[in-house]
Coordinates of C-alpha atoms in Angstrom, one line a residue:
M1234 CA 103.4 -36.2 -80.2
K1235 CA 102.5 -32.7 -81.5
A1236 CA 101.7 -30.1 -78.9
P1237 CA 98.1 -29.1 -78.9
D1238 CA 96.8 -25.8 -80.5
T1239 CA 94.0 -25.8 -77.9
V1240 CA 93.6 -27.1 -74.4
F1241 CA 90.2 -27.4 -72.6
V1242 CA 90.2 -27.6 -68.9
G1243 CA 87.4 -29.1 -66.8
A1244 CA 86.7 -31.5 -63.9
E1245 CA 87.4 -35.0 -65.0
Y1246 CA 85.8 -37.0 -62.2
E1247 CA 84.1 -38.7 -65.1
E1248 CA 84.6 -37.7 -68.7
K1249 CA 83.9 -33.9 -68.8
L1250 CA 81.6 -33.9 -71.9
S1251 CA 81.6 -30.1 -72.3
S1252 CA 85.3 -29.7 -72.5
R1253 CA 85.7 -32.8 -74.6
T1254 CA 83.1 -31.6 -77.0
M1255 CA 84.8 -28.3 -77.4
A1256 CA 88.1 -30.2 -78.1
A1257 CA 86.2 -32.0 -80.8
V1258 CA 85.0 -28.7 -82.2
A1259 CA 88.6 -27.5 -82.4
R1260 CA 89.7 -30.7 -84.2
K1261 CA 86.9 -30.3 -86.7
A1262 CA 88.1 -26.7 -87.3
G1263 CA 91.6 -28.1 -88.1
F1264 CA 93.3 -27.5 -84.8
T1265 CA 95.0 -30.0 -82.5
S1266 CA 93.4 -30.2 -79.1
G1267 CA 93.7 -31.8 -75.7
V1268 CA 91.9 -31.8 -72.4
A1269 CA 93.3 -31.2 -68.9
G1270 CA 91.6 -32.6 -65.8
F1271 CA 91.1 -30.0 -63.1
N1272 CA 89.3 -31.8 -60.3
S1273 CA 90.5 -29.6 -57.4
V1274 CA 92.7 -26.7 -56.6
E1275 CA 95.5 -29.3 -55.9
D1276 CA 95.6 -29.9 -59.7
T1277 CA 96.7 -26.3 -60.4
P1278 CA 100.5 -26.8 -60.6
L1279 CA 100.1 -29.8 -63.0
V1280 CA 97.6 -28.1 -65.2
V1281 CA 99.6 -24.9 -65.3
T1282 CA 103.0 -26.6 -66.0
S1283 CA 101.6 -28.9 -68.7
T1284 CA 99.7 -26.1 -70.4
I1285 CA 102.7 -23.8 -70.4
A1286 CA 104.9 -26.5 -71.8
A1287 CA 102.4 -27.2 -74.6
G1288 CA 102.0 -23.6 -75.5
P1289 CA 98.5 -23.7 -77.0
R1290 CA 97.0 -20.8 -78.8
L1291 CA 93.8 -21.1 -76.9
V1292 CA 92.8 -22.4 -73.4
G1293 CA 89.2 -23.1 -72.7
L1294 CA 87.8 -23.2 -69.1
S1295 CA 84.6 -25.2 -68.5
M1296 CA 83.1 -23.3 -65.7
A1297 CA 79.8 -25.1 -64.9
F1298 CA 79.7 -24.9 -61.1
Q1299 CA 79.5 -21.7 -59.1
H1300 CA 81.3 -23.1 -56.1
R1301 CA 84.4 -23.9 -58.2
A1302 CA 84.4 -20.7 -60.2
P1303 CA 87.1 -19.0 -58.0
E1304 CA 89.4 -21.9 -58.5
F1305 CA 89.1 -21.7 -62.3
L1306 CA 89.6 -17.9 -62.2
R1307 CA 92.7 -18.3 -60.1
L1308 CA 93.9 -21.0 -62.5
A1309 CA 93.6 -18.4 -65.3
E1310 CA 95.6 -15.9 -63.2
S1311 CA 98.3 -18.6 -62.5
L1312 CA 98.6 -19.2 -66.2
R1313 CA 99.2 -15.5 -66.9
R1314 CA 101.7 -15.2 -64.1
E1315 CA 103.7 -18.1 -65.5
G1316 CA 103.8 -16.4 -68.9
Y1317 CA 100.9 -17.8 -70.9
A1318 CA 100.1 -15.2 -73.5
G1319 CA 97.5 -17.0 -75.6
H1320 CA 93.7 -16.6 -75.6
I1321 CA 91.7 -17.8 -72.5
V1322 CA 88.0 -18.3 -73.1
A1323 CA 85.5 -19.4 -70.4
G1324 CA 82.2 -21.2 -71.0
G1325 CA 79.5 -23.2 -69.1
H1326 CA 76.5 -22.4 -66.9
F1327 CA 78.3 -20.1 -64.5
A1328 CA 80.3 -18.3 -67.1
T1329 CA 77.1 -17.7 -69.2
A1330 CA 75.2 -16.3 -66.2
T1331 CA 78.1 -14.0 -65.1
A1332 CA 79.9 -13.1 -68.3
A1333 CA 80.0 -9.4 -67.6
E1334 CA 81.3 -9.8 -64.1
V1335 CA 84.0 -12.3 -65.2
L1336 CA 85.4 -10.0 -67.9
E1337 CA 85.1 -6.8 -65.8
R1338 CA 86.9 -8.2 -62.8
H1339 CA 89.3 -10.9 -64.2
A1340 CA 91.7 -9.6 -66.7
A1341 CA 93.2 -13.1 -67.2
V1342 CA 90.1 -14.2 -69.1
D1343 CA 89.8 -12.7 -72.6
T1344 CA 86.3 -13.9 -73.7
V1345 CA 83.2 -15.8 -72.5
V1346 CA 81.2 -18.1 -74.8
S1347 CA 77.6 -18.2 -73.6
F1348 CA 75.2 -21.1 -74.0
D1349 CA 76.0 -23.9 -76.4
G1350 CA 79.7 -23.4 -77.4
E1351 CA 80.0 -25.3 -80.7
T1352 CA 79.2 -22.4 -83.0
P1353 CA 80.8 -19.5 -81.2
L1354 CA 84.0 -21.5 -80.4
G1355 CA 84.3 -22.5 -84.0
M1356 CA 84.0 -18.9 -85.1
L1357 CA 86.4 -17.7 -82.4
L1358 CA 89.0 -20.2 -83.6
E1359 CA 88.6 -19.0 -87.2
R1360 CA 89.3 -15.5 -86.0
I1361 CA 92.0 -16.4 -83.4
D1362 CA 94.5 -14.1 -85.2
E1363 CA 91.9 -11.3 -85.5
P1364 CA 90.7 -10.5 -82.0
G1365 CA 89.0 -7.3 -83.2
R1366 CA 86.3 -9.4 -85.0
G1367 CA 84.5 -10.6 -81.8
G1368 CA 81.4 -8.6 -82.7
E1369 CA 80.7 -11.1 -85.5
I1370 CA 80.4 -14.1 -83.1
P1371 CA 77.0 -14.9 -81.6
G1372 CA 76.9 -15.4 -77.8
L1373 CA 80.4 -14.1 -77.3
A1374 CA 81.2 -11.6 -74.5
Y1375 CA 84.4 -9.7 -75.0
R1376 CA 86.1 -6.4 -74.1
G1377 CA 85.6 -3.8 -76.8
A1378 CA 86.9 -0.2 -77.2
G1379 CA 88.2 1.1 -73.9
G1380 CA 87.8 -2.2 -72.2
K1381 CA 84.0 -2.0 -72.1
V1382 CA 82.4 -5.4 -72.0
T1383 CA 80.1 -6.2 -74.9
S1384 CA 77.9 -9.3 -75.0
N1385 CA 76.6 -10.4 -78.4
E1386 CA 73.1 -11.8 -78.8
P1387 CA 73.2 -15.6 -78.8
E1388 CA 72.1 -17.6 -81.8
T1389 CA 68.7 -19.4 -81.7
A1390 CA 69.2 -22.8 -80.0
P1391 CA 69.7 -25.3 -82.8
R1392 CA 66.9 -27.9 -82.7
D1393 CA 68.9 -30.6 -84.5
L1394 CA 71.8 -31.9 -82.3
D1395 CA 72.8 -34.7 -84.6
P1396 CA 75.4 -32.7 -86.6
L1397 CA 77.4 -31.8 -83.4
P1398 CA 80.7 -33.6 -83.0
W1399 CA 81.0 -36.3 -80.4
P1400 CA 83.3 -35.6 -77.4
I1401 CA 86.9 -36.7 -77.9
R1402 CA 87.7 -40.1 -76.2
D1403 CA 91.5 -40.2 -76.1
T1404 CA 91.9 -41.3 -72.5
P1405 CA 91.3 -44.7 -71.1
L1406 CA 87.8 -45.5 -69.8
K1407 CA 87.4 -45.7 -66.1
L1408 CA 86.4 -49.1 -64.7
H1409 CA 83.3 -49.6 -62.5
M1410 CA 83.6 -53.0 -60.8
G1411 CA 85.8 -54.1 -63.7
F1412 CA 83.5 -52.9 -66.5
P1413 CA 84.5 -49.9 -68.7
F1414 CA 82.3 -46.9 -68.0
T1415 CA 81.6 -43.9 -70.2
S1416 CA 79.2 -41.0 -70.4
L1417 CA 77.2 -39.3 -73.2
C1418 CA 74.2 -37.0 -73.8
G1419 CA 71.1 -37.7 -75.9
S1420 CA 69.4 -34.4 -75.3
R1421 CA 69.9 -30.9 -73.9
G1422 CA 67.5 -29.1 -71.6
C1423 CA 64.6 -30.1 -69.5
Y1424 CA 60.8 -29.7 -69.5
G1425 CA 60.7 -28.8 -65.8
N1426 CA 60.6 -25.3 -64.3
C1427 CA 62.4 -25.7 -61.0
T1428 CA 63.3 -22.5 -59.4
F1429 CA 66.7 -23.6 -58.1
C1430 CA 67.9 -25.2 -61.3
A1431 CA 70.7 -23.5 -63.3
I1432 CA 70.0 -25.9 -66.2
N1433 CA 66.5 -24.5 -66.6
S1434 CA 67.6 -20.9 -66.6
Y1435 CA 70.5 -21.7 -68.9
H1436 CA 68.3 -23.2 -71.6
R1437 CA 65.6 -20.5 -71.2
G1438 CA 68.1 -17.7 -71.7
R1439 CA 68.1 -17.5 -75.4
P1440 CA 65.6 -18.0 -78.3
G1441 CA 64.6 -21.5 -79.5
P1442 CA 63.4 -24.7 -77.9
R1443 CA 64.6 -25.3 -74.3
L1444 CA 64.5 -29.1 -74.7
R1445 CA 66.2 -30.6 -77.8
F1446 CA 67.1 -34.1 -78.8
R1447 CA 69.5 -36.2 -80.8
S1448 CA 67.9 -38.8 -82.9
P1449 CA 67.9 -42.4 -81.6
E1450 CA 70.1 -43.4 -84.6
S1451 CA 72.7 -40.8 -83.7
I1452 CA 72.8 -41.9 -80.1
A1453 CA 73.1 -45.5 -81.1
R1454 CA 76.0 -44.8 -83.5
E1455 CA 77.9 -43.2 -80.6
I1456 CA 77.1 -46.0 -78.2
A1457 CA 78.1 -48.6 -80.9
W1458 CA 81.4 -46.8 -81.5
L1459 CA 82.2 -46.7 -77.8
W1460 CA 81.1 -50.4 -77.4
H1461 CA 83.2 -51.7 -80.3
E1462 CA 86.2 -49.4 -80.3
K1463 CA 86.6 -48.4 -76.6
G1464 CA 85.1 -51.5 -74.9
A1465 CA 82.5 -49.5 -73.0
R1466 CA 79.8 -51.5 -71.2
I1467 CA 78.3 -49.0 -68.8
F1468 CA 76.7 -45.9 -70.4
C1469 CA 75.8 -43.0 -68.2
F1470 CA 73.5 -40.5 -69.8
H1471 CA 74.1 -37.0 -68.5
D1472 CA 70.9 -35.7 -70.1
D1473 CA 69.2 -33.3 -67.7
T1474 CA 66.3 -35.6 -67.9
W1475 CA 66.5 -38.8 -70.0
F1476 CA 62.7 -39.4 -69.8
L1477 CA 60.0 -37.7 -71.8
P1478 CA 56.8 -36.6 -70.1
N1479 CA 54.8 -38.5 -72.7
R1480 CA 55.0 -42.2 -71.9
R1481 CA 54.1 -43.4 -75.4
R1482 CA 56.7 -41.2 -77.1
M1483 CA 59.3 -42.3 -74.6
I1484 CA 58.7 -46.0 -75.3
E1485 CA 58.8 -45.3 -79.0
R1486 CA 62.1 -43.4 -78.7
M1487 CA 63.8 -46.0 -76.5
D1488 CA 62.6 -48.9 -78.6
E1489 CA 64.0 -47.2 -81.7
L1490 CA 67.3 -46.7 -79.9
A1491 CA 67.3 -50.4 -79.0
A1492 CA 66.6 -51.5 -82.6
H1493 CA 69.5 -49.4 -83.9
L1494 CA 71.8 -50.9 -81.2
D1495 CA 70.8 -54.4 -82.3
R1496 CA 71.5 -53.5 -85.9
L1497 CA 74.9 -52.1 -85.0
G1498 CA 76.0 -55.2 -83.1
V1499 CA 75.8 -53.9 -79.6
V1500 CA 75.2 -57.1 -77.6
Q1501 CA 73.7 -57.4 -74.2
P1502 CA 74.6 -57.1 -71.4
V1503 CA 75.2 -53.4 -71.5
A1504 CA 74.1 -51.1 -68.7
M1505 CA 72.4 -47.7 -68.9
V1506 CA 72.4 -45.1 -66.1
A1507 CA 70.2 -42.0 -66.3
K1508 CA 68.2 -39.3 -64.5
A1509 CA 64.4 -38.8 -64.4
R1510 CA 61.8 -36.5 -62.9
P1511 CA 59.4 -38.4 -60.7
D1512 CA 56.4 -37.6 -62.9
A1513 CA 57.9 -39.4 -65.9
I1514 CA 58.3 -42.9 -64.6
D1515 CA 56.3 -45.9 -63.5
A1516 CA 57.2 -49.6 -62.8
P1517 CA 56.1 -51.1 -66.2
L1518 CA 58.1 -48.4 -68.1
L1519 CA 61.2 -49.0 -66.0
A1520 CA 60.9 -52.8 -66.4
H1521 CA 60.6 -52.4 -70.1
L1522 CA 63.7 -50.2 -70.3
R1523 CA 65.6 -52.6 -68.1
E1524 CA 64.8 -55.5 -70.4
R1525 CA 65.2 -53.7 -73.7
L1526 CA 68.1 -51.3 -73.0
G1527 CA 69.7 -52.5 -69.8
L1528 CA 68.6 -49.6 -67.6
M1529 CA 70.3 -50.3 -64.3
R1530 CA 70.5 -47.2 -62.2
L1531 CA 68.3 -44.1 -62.0
Y1532 CA 68.9 -40.8 -60.2
V1533 CA 65.3 -39.6 -59.4
G1534 CA 64.9 -35.9 -58.8
I1535 CA 62.9 -36.1 -55.6
E1536 CA 64.3 -32.9 -54.0
N1537 CA 61.6 -32.5 -51.3
F1538 CA 58.9 -34.7 -49.7
S1539 CA 57.0 -31.7 -48.2
A1540 CA 54.1 -30.2 -50.2
A1541 CA 55.2 -26.7 -49.3
G1542 CA 58.8 -27.5 -50.4
I1543 CA 57.6 -29.0 -53.7
E1544 CA 55.7 -25.8 -54.4
H1545 CA 58.5 -23.4 -53.3
L1546 CA 61.1 -25.2 -55.5
G1547 CA 58.7 -25.1 -58.5
R1548 CA 58.8 -28.9 -58.9
R1549 CA 55.2 -29.2 -60.3
V1550 CA 54.8 -32.7 -59.1
T1551 CA 52.8 -34.2 -56.2
R1552 CA 53.9 -36.2 -53.2
D1553 CA 52.0 -39.2 -54.6
Q1554 CA 54.0 -39.0 -57.8
I1555 CA 57.2 -38.8 -55.7
D1556 CA 56.4 -41.8 -53.6
A1557 CA 55.3 -43.8 -56.7
S1558 CA 58.5 -43.0 -58.5
L1559 CA 60.7 -44.5 -55.8
E1560 CA 58.3 -47.5 -55.4
A1561 CA 58.6 -48.0 -59.2
C1562 CA 62.4 -48.3 -59.1
T1563 CA 62.2 -51.0 -56.4
A1564 CA 59.4 -52.9 -58.2
A1565 CA 61.3 -52.8 -61.6
G1566 CA 64.6 -53.8 -60.1
V1567 CA 66.3 -50.5 -61.1
Y1568 CA 68.6 -49.1 -58.5
G1569 CA 67.3 -45.7 -57.5
C1570 CA 68.8 -43.0 -55.4
Y1571 CA 67.9 -39.4 -54.7
N1572 CA 68.7 -36.1 -53.1
L1573 CA 66.7 -33.9 -50.7
L1574 CA 66.8 -30.1 -50.7
V1575 CA 65.5 -30.0 -47.1
F1576 CA 66.5 -26.4 -46.7
E1577 CA 65.2 -23.7 -49.0
P1578 CA 64.4 -20.0 -48.5
D1579 CA 60.8 -20.4 -47.4
A1580 CA 61.0 -23.8 -45.7
R1581 CA 59.4 -24.1 -42.3
L1582 CA 60.3 -26.5 -39.5
E1583 CA 57.1 -28.5 -40.3
D1584 CA 58.5 -29.1 -43.8
A1585 CA 61.6 -30.6 -42.3
A1586 CA 59.5 -33.0 -40.4
D1587 CA 57.8 -34.0 -43.6
N1588 CA 61.2 -34.8 -45.2
V1589 CA 62.2 -36.8 -42.2
E1590 CA 59.0 -38.8 -42.6
G1591 CA 59.8 -39.4 -46.3
M1592 CA 63.3 -40.6 -45.4
R1593 CA 61.7 -43.0 -43.0
K1594 CA 59.2 -44.4 -45.5
F1595 CA 62.0 -45.1 -48.1
E1596 CA 64.7 -46.0 -45.6
S1597 CA 66.2 -48.7 -47.8
I1598 CA 67.0 -46.2 -50.7
P1599 CA 70.2 -44.2 -50.3
V1600 CA 69.6 -40.4 -49.9
H1601 CA 71.7 -37.3 -49.5
F1602 CA 70.3 -34.0 -48.0
C1603 CA 71.5 -30.4 -48.2
R1604 CA 70.3 -26.9 -48.9
A1605 CA 69.0 -25.4 -52.2
E1606 CA 71.7 -23.0 -53.3
A1607 CA 70.8 -19.7 -55.1
Y1608 CA 72.9 -20.0 -58.3
N1609 CA 73.4 -17.0 -60.6
G1610 CA 70.7 -16.7 -63.2
T1611 CA 68.2 -19.0 -61.5
A1612 CA 64.6 -18.1 -60.6
L1613 CA 65.5 -18.7 -57.0
H1614 CA 68.4 -16.2 -57.2
T1615 CA 66.2 -13.6 -58.9
Y1616 CA 63.5 -14.0 -56.3
L1617 CA 65.9 -13.6 -53.4
K1618 CA 67.6 -10.6 -55.0
K1619 CA 64.2 -8.9 -55.7
T1620 CA 63.2 -9.4 -52.1
G1621 CA 66.5 -8.2 -50.7
R1622 CA 67.4 -11.5 -49.2
I1623 CA 70.5 -12.5 -51.3
R1624 CA 73.9 -12.0 -49.8
G1625 CA 77.4 -12.2 -51.2
N1626 CA 78.4 -11.7 -54.8
Y1627 CA 78.6 -13.4 -58.2
L1628 CA 81.2 -15.9 -56.9
A1629 CA 79.4 -17.0 -53.8
S1630 CA 75.9 -16.2 -52.7
D1631 CA 74.1 -16.9 -49.5
Y1632 CA 70.7 -16.3 -47.9
V1633 CA 68.9 -16.6 -44.6
I1634 CA 65.8 -18.9 -44.4
A1635 CA 62.7 -16.9 -43.5
D1636 CA 61.7 -19.2 -40.7
P1637 CA 64.3 -18.6 -37.9
R1638 CA 63.7 -22.1 -36.6
M1639 CA 64.5 -23.6 -40.0
E1640 CA 67.6 -21.3 -40.3
A1641 CA 68.7 -22.5 -36.9
L1642 CA 68.2 -26.2 -38.0
F1643 CA 70.2 -25.6 -41.1
R1644 CA 73.1 -24.1 -39.1
V1645 CA 73.1 -27.0 -36.7
T1646 CA 72.9 -29.8 -39.3
Y1647 CA 75.4 -28.2 -41.7
Q1648 CA 78.0 -28.4 -39.0
A1649 CA 76.9 -31.7 -37.5
F1650 CA 76.6 -33.5 -40.8
K1651 CA 79.6 -31.8 -42.5
D1652 CA 81.8 -34.8 -42.6
R1653 CA 79.1 -37.3 -43.3
N1654 CA 77.5 -35.4 -46.2
F1655 CA 80.1 -33.1 -47.6
S1656 CA 83.7 -34.5 -47.1
A1657 CA 85.7 -36.0 -49.9
D1658 CA 84.8 -39.6 -48.7
A1659 CA 81.3 -38.6 -47.4
L1660 CA 79.5 -41.6 -46.0
A1661 CA 76.2 -40.5 -47.6
N1662 CA 77.8 -40.5 -51.1
M1663 CA 79.6 -43.8 -50.5
N1664 CA 76.3 -45.3 -49.3
M1665 CA 74.9 -44.6 -52.8
S1666 CA 77.9 -46.3 -54.4
I1667 CA 77.3 -49.6 -52.5
G1668 CA 73.9 -50.0 -54.1
Y1669 CA 75.3 -49.2 -57.5
E1670 CA 78.1 -51.7 -57.2
L1671 CA 75.8 -54.4 -56.1
Q1672 CA 73.5 -53.7 -59.1
I1673 CA 76.5 -54.1 -61.4
L1674 CA 77.1 -57.6 -60.0
H1675 CA 73.4 -58.5 -60.7
H1676 CA 73.5 -56.9 -64.1
F1677 CA 76.6 -58.5 -65.5
G1678 CA 76.4 -61.9 -63.7
G1679 CA 73.8 -62.4 -61.2
E1680 CA 73.2 -65.6 -59.2
E1681 CA 73.8 -67.7 -62.3
V1682 CA 77.5 -66.8 -62.0
L1683 CA 77.9 -65.8 -58.4
G1684 CA 75.5 -68.2 -56.8
G1685 CA 74.5 -67.9 -53.2
D1686 CA 77.4 -65.5 -52.5
L1687 CA 75.5 -62.7 -54.3
G1688 CA 72.3 -63.4 -52.2
R1689 CA 74.4 -63.1 -49.0
M1690 CA 75.8 -59.8 -50.2
D1691 CA 72.3 -58.6 -51.1
L1692 CA 71.3 -59.0 -47.5
E1693 CA 74.4 -57.5 -46.1
A1694 CA 74.5 -54.5 -48.4
A1695 CA 70.7 -53.8 -47.9
D1696 CA 71.2 -53.9 -44.1
L1697 CA 74.2 -51.6 -44.3
M1698 CA 72.4 -49.0 -46.6
T1699 CA 69.3 -49.1 -44.4
S1700 CA 71.5 -48.7 -41.2
I1701 CA 73.2 -45.6 -42.7
N1702 CA 70.0 -44.1 -43.8
R1703 CA 68.3 -44.7 -40.5
N1704 CA 71.2 -43.3 -38.5
S1705 CA 71.2 -40.1 -40.6
R1706 CA 67.4 -39.8 -40.3
E1707 CA 67.4 -40.3 -36.6
H1708 CA 70.1 -37.7 -36.0
L1709 CA 68.3 -35.2 -38.3
S1710 CA 65.1 -35.9 -36.4
E1711 CA 67.0 -35.3 -33.2
A1712 CA 68.0 -31.9 -34.5
V1713 CA 64.5 -31.1 -35.5
E1714 CA 63.2 -31.9 -32.0
F1715 CA 65.9 -29.7 -30.4
V1716 CA 64.9 -26.7 -32.5
K1717 CA 61.2 -27.5 -32.0
G1718 CA 61.7 -27.4 -28.3
G1719 CA 63.2 -24.0 -28.5
G1720 CA 66.8 -24.9 -27.7
W1721 CA 68.0 -22.9 -30.6
R1722 CA 67.2 -19.7 -28.8
D1723 CA 70.1 -20.2 -26.4
P1724 CA 73.4 -19.6 -28.4
A1725 CA 75.6 -21.4 -26.0
G1726 CA 73.1 -24.3 -25.7
S1727 CA 72.8 -24.5 -29.5
I1728 CA 76.6 -24.7 -29.9
A1729 CA 76.9 -27.4 -27.2
F1730 CA 74.1 -29.4 -28.9
T1731 CA 75.7 -29.1 -32.3
V1732 CA 79.1 -30.3 -31.0
D1733 CA 77.5 -33.2 -29.2
L1734 CA 75.5 -34.2 -32.3
A1735 CA 78.5 -33.9 -34.6
G1736 CA 80.4 -36.2 -32.2
K1737 CA 77.7 -38.8 -32.2
I1738 CA 77.3 -38.7 -36.0
N1739 CA 81.0 -39.0 -36.6
F1740 CA 81.6 -41.7 -34.0
E1741 CA 78.7 -43.9 -35.2
G1742 CA 79.7 -43.0 -38.8
A1743 CA 83.2 -44.3 -38.3
A1744 CA 81.8 -47.8 -37.5
L1745 CA 79.4 -47.6 -40.4
H1746 CA 82.3 -46.5 -42.7
T1747 CA 84.3 -49.5 -41.5
R1748 CA 81.4 -51.8 -42.4
L1749 CA 81.0 -50.1 -45.7
L1750 CA 84.6 -50.7 -46.7
E1751 CA 84.3 -54.4 -45.7
V1752 CA 81.2 -54.7 -47.9
R1753 CA 82.9 -53.0 -50.7
R1754 CA 85.8 -55.3 -50.6
S1755 CA 83.5 -58.3 -50.7
L1756 CA 81.7 -56.8 -53.7
Q1757 CA 84.9 -56.3 -55.5
D1758 CA 86.0 -59.9 -54.8
L1759 CA 82.7 -61.0 -56.4
A1760 CA 83.3 -58.7 -59.3
S1761 CA 86.6 -60.4 -60.1
R1762 CA 84.6 -63.6 -60.8
L1763 CA 82.4 -62.0 -63.4
P1764 CA 83.0 -62.8 -67.1
G1765 CA 84.3 -59.7 -68.9
A1766 CA 85.4 -57.9 -65.8
R1767 CA 88.8 -56.2 -66.3
R1768 CA 91.5 -55.1 -64.0
F1769 CA 93.1 -52.3 -66.0
P1770 CA 91.8 -49.3 -67.9
V1771 CA 91.1 -49.9 -71.6
G1772 CA 90.5 -48.0 -74.8
G1773 CA 93.3 -45.5 -74.8
D1774 CA 96.8 -44.6 -73.9
V1775 CA 97.7 -44.1 -70.2
E1776 CA 98.1 -40.5 -69.4
T1777 CA 101.6 -39.4 -68.4
S1778 CA 101.0 -35.6 -68.1
G1779 CA 98.2 -33.2 -67.3
L1780 CA 97.0 -33.3 -71.0
S1781 CA 95.4 -36.0 -73.0
R1782 CA 96.6 -37.2 -76.4
T1783 CA 96.3 -34.4 -79.0
N1784 CA 96.0 -36.2 -82.3
N1785 CA 93.5 -35.0 -84.9
E1786 CA 91.6 -38.3 -85.2
P1787 CA 87.8 -38.0 -85.2

């Protein structure tokens, strides 16, 4: 196997579409390329060793998330310490928003590609032996004379996404309940204007349309290739929003996609997973997409049940629309789940109570709650900086909630719910997975195949998910009442309450976690009876190093 000319590093929890697309750009330019999974800092030795051994001319870092930026920058420094002398380029949401800071303070990184990387990366590769020509590349940030950082103006966002190469697919597809899973994108951008969203600021940061689409035919061709050649059966769309605000146009677009899939021999059942804003969906639309395209799971961007929180976060939706969207998922038989940004800079204690009430109303639907973070480049970050409330630096920012009661509630719940909401095997996240796995059983077999055993698991899983949601809601409500009663004003009492609450959450969570594992084992046993379910990865060679295969196949 020929060593790659280029290696693109990113988190590979699923297929990292950004780094895999850049690898495809490199191949199109005549270079060999590979991807290296960097899911946590523990992967550093393998990524460094395999990259050094391969000796690529260029290493690309997909730096999308602010909280992982220090790990990627330390990885670049580790590569340099071990003798890597090639070109290191960073890209992604975080790198775009902080290009100057990255290059001014991290000598290991040579350049930053801002916004869509296809054009600037292709031009950078053409000039890889002529580093002095960086001024010709749109959207490139680099060190010029005397080490001064220069950022070139980006190109206008290309409206037509069809000519862009598909991500490379060298590695085996992951299996979800025995069915090969893959991800793709049919659009870039979002029509929303949420203040906390890095995606919104990313696509607004240059000229051109901020919401762009691939044609249904182009999407269908990629799905068909993945279905026929890689065995994919579950397709997760990582579009920032899969749904159009215009219902008629959405149906026309999805019906056209379905017609192309029929023509290309993609046979049901296949499953689609997507994201949506609550103002874009209703039960008849979801039922139609479930019937026509196999829509199975939907992440709904609820974010906040409080009218004030909805306004503060720039959501531009109503509480009625939010409630209707979750009701629509249930009515249409599409598995929905959501996240709540209970804590945001101007949240009040009364807003927390509204969110607790919303959790109670939709107690059967898995939910995760946390704080809205002020990411670089977002309207939220700009607002906090302008008002003097932002703390930290470009690598890690923080703020204090204006209502001291709400800030106290955040401090209590962050510690008390740390294991349940934010650990590697967080119960809140695993709760979402149970509903998803159950939906796979229904989608690919149902009672026709699994008989009454599936109905029994429906009841057991529903009771478990509701129990976990109720337990979290009750403890969050307990914390709200503690703060409401003024207990937060006593530092020692607040610490004692937090420790006691954490103990109860973790003790009760352990029993719920045991139940969850038992339910999951039962679901997996049922999955083994489904026709078409597989036991081993398919559609590629098994990886034996930190890098994927590096052939030049399209």
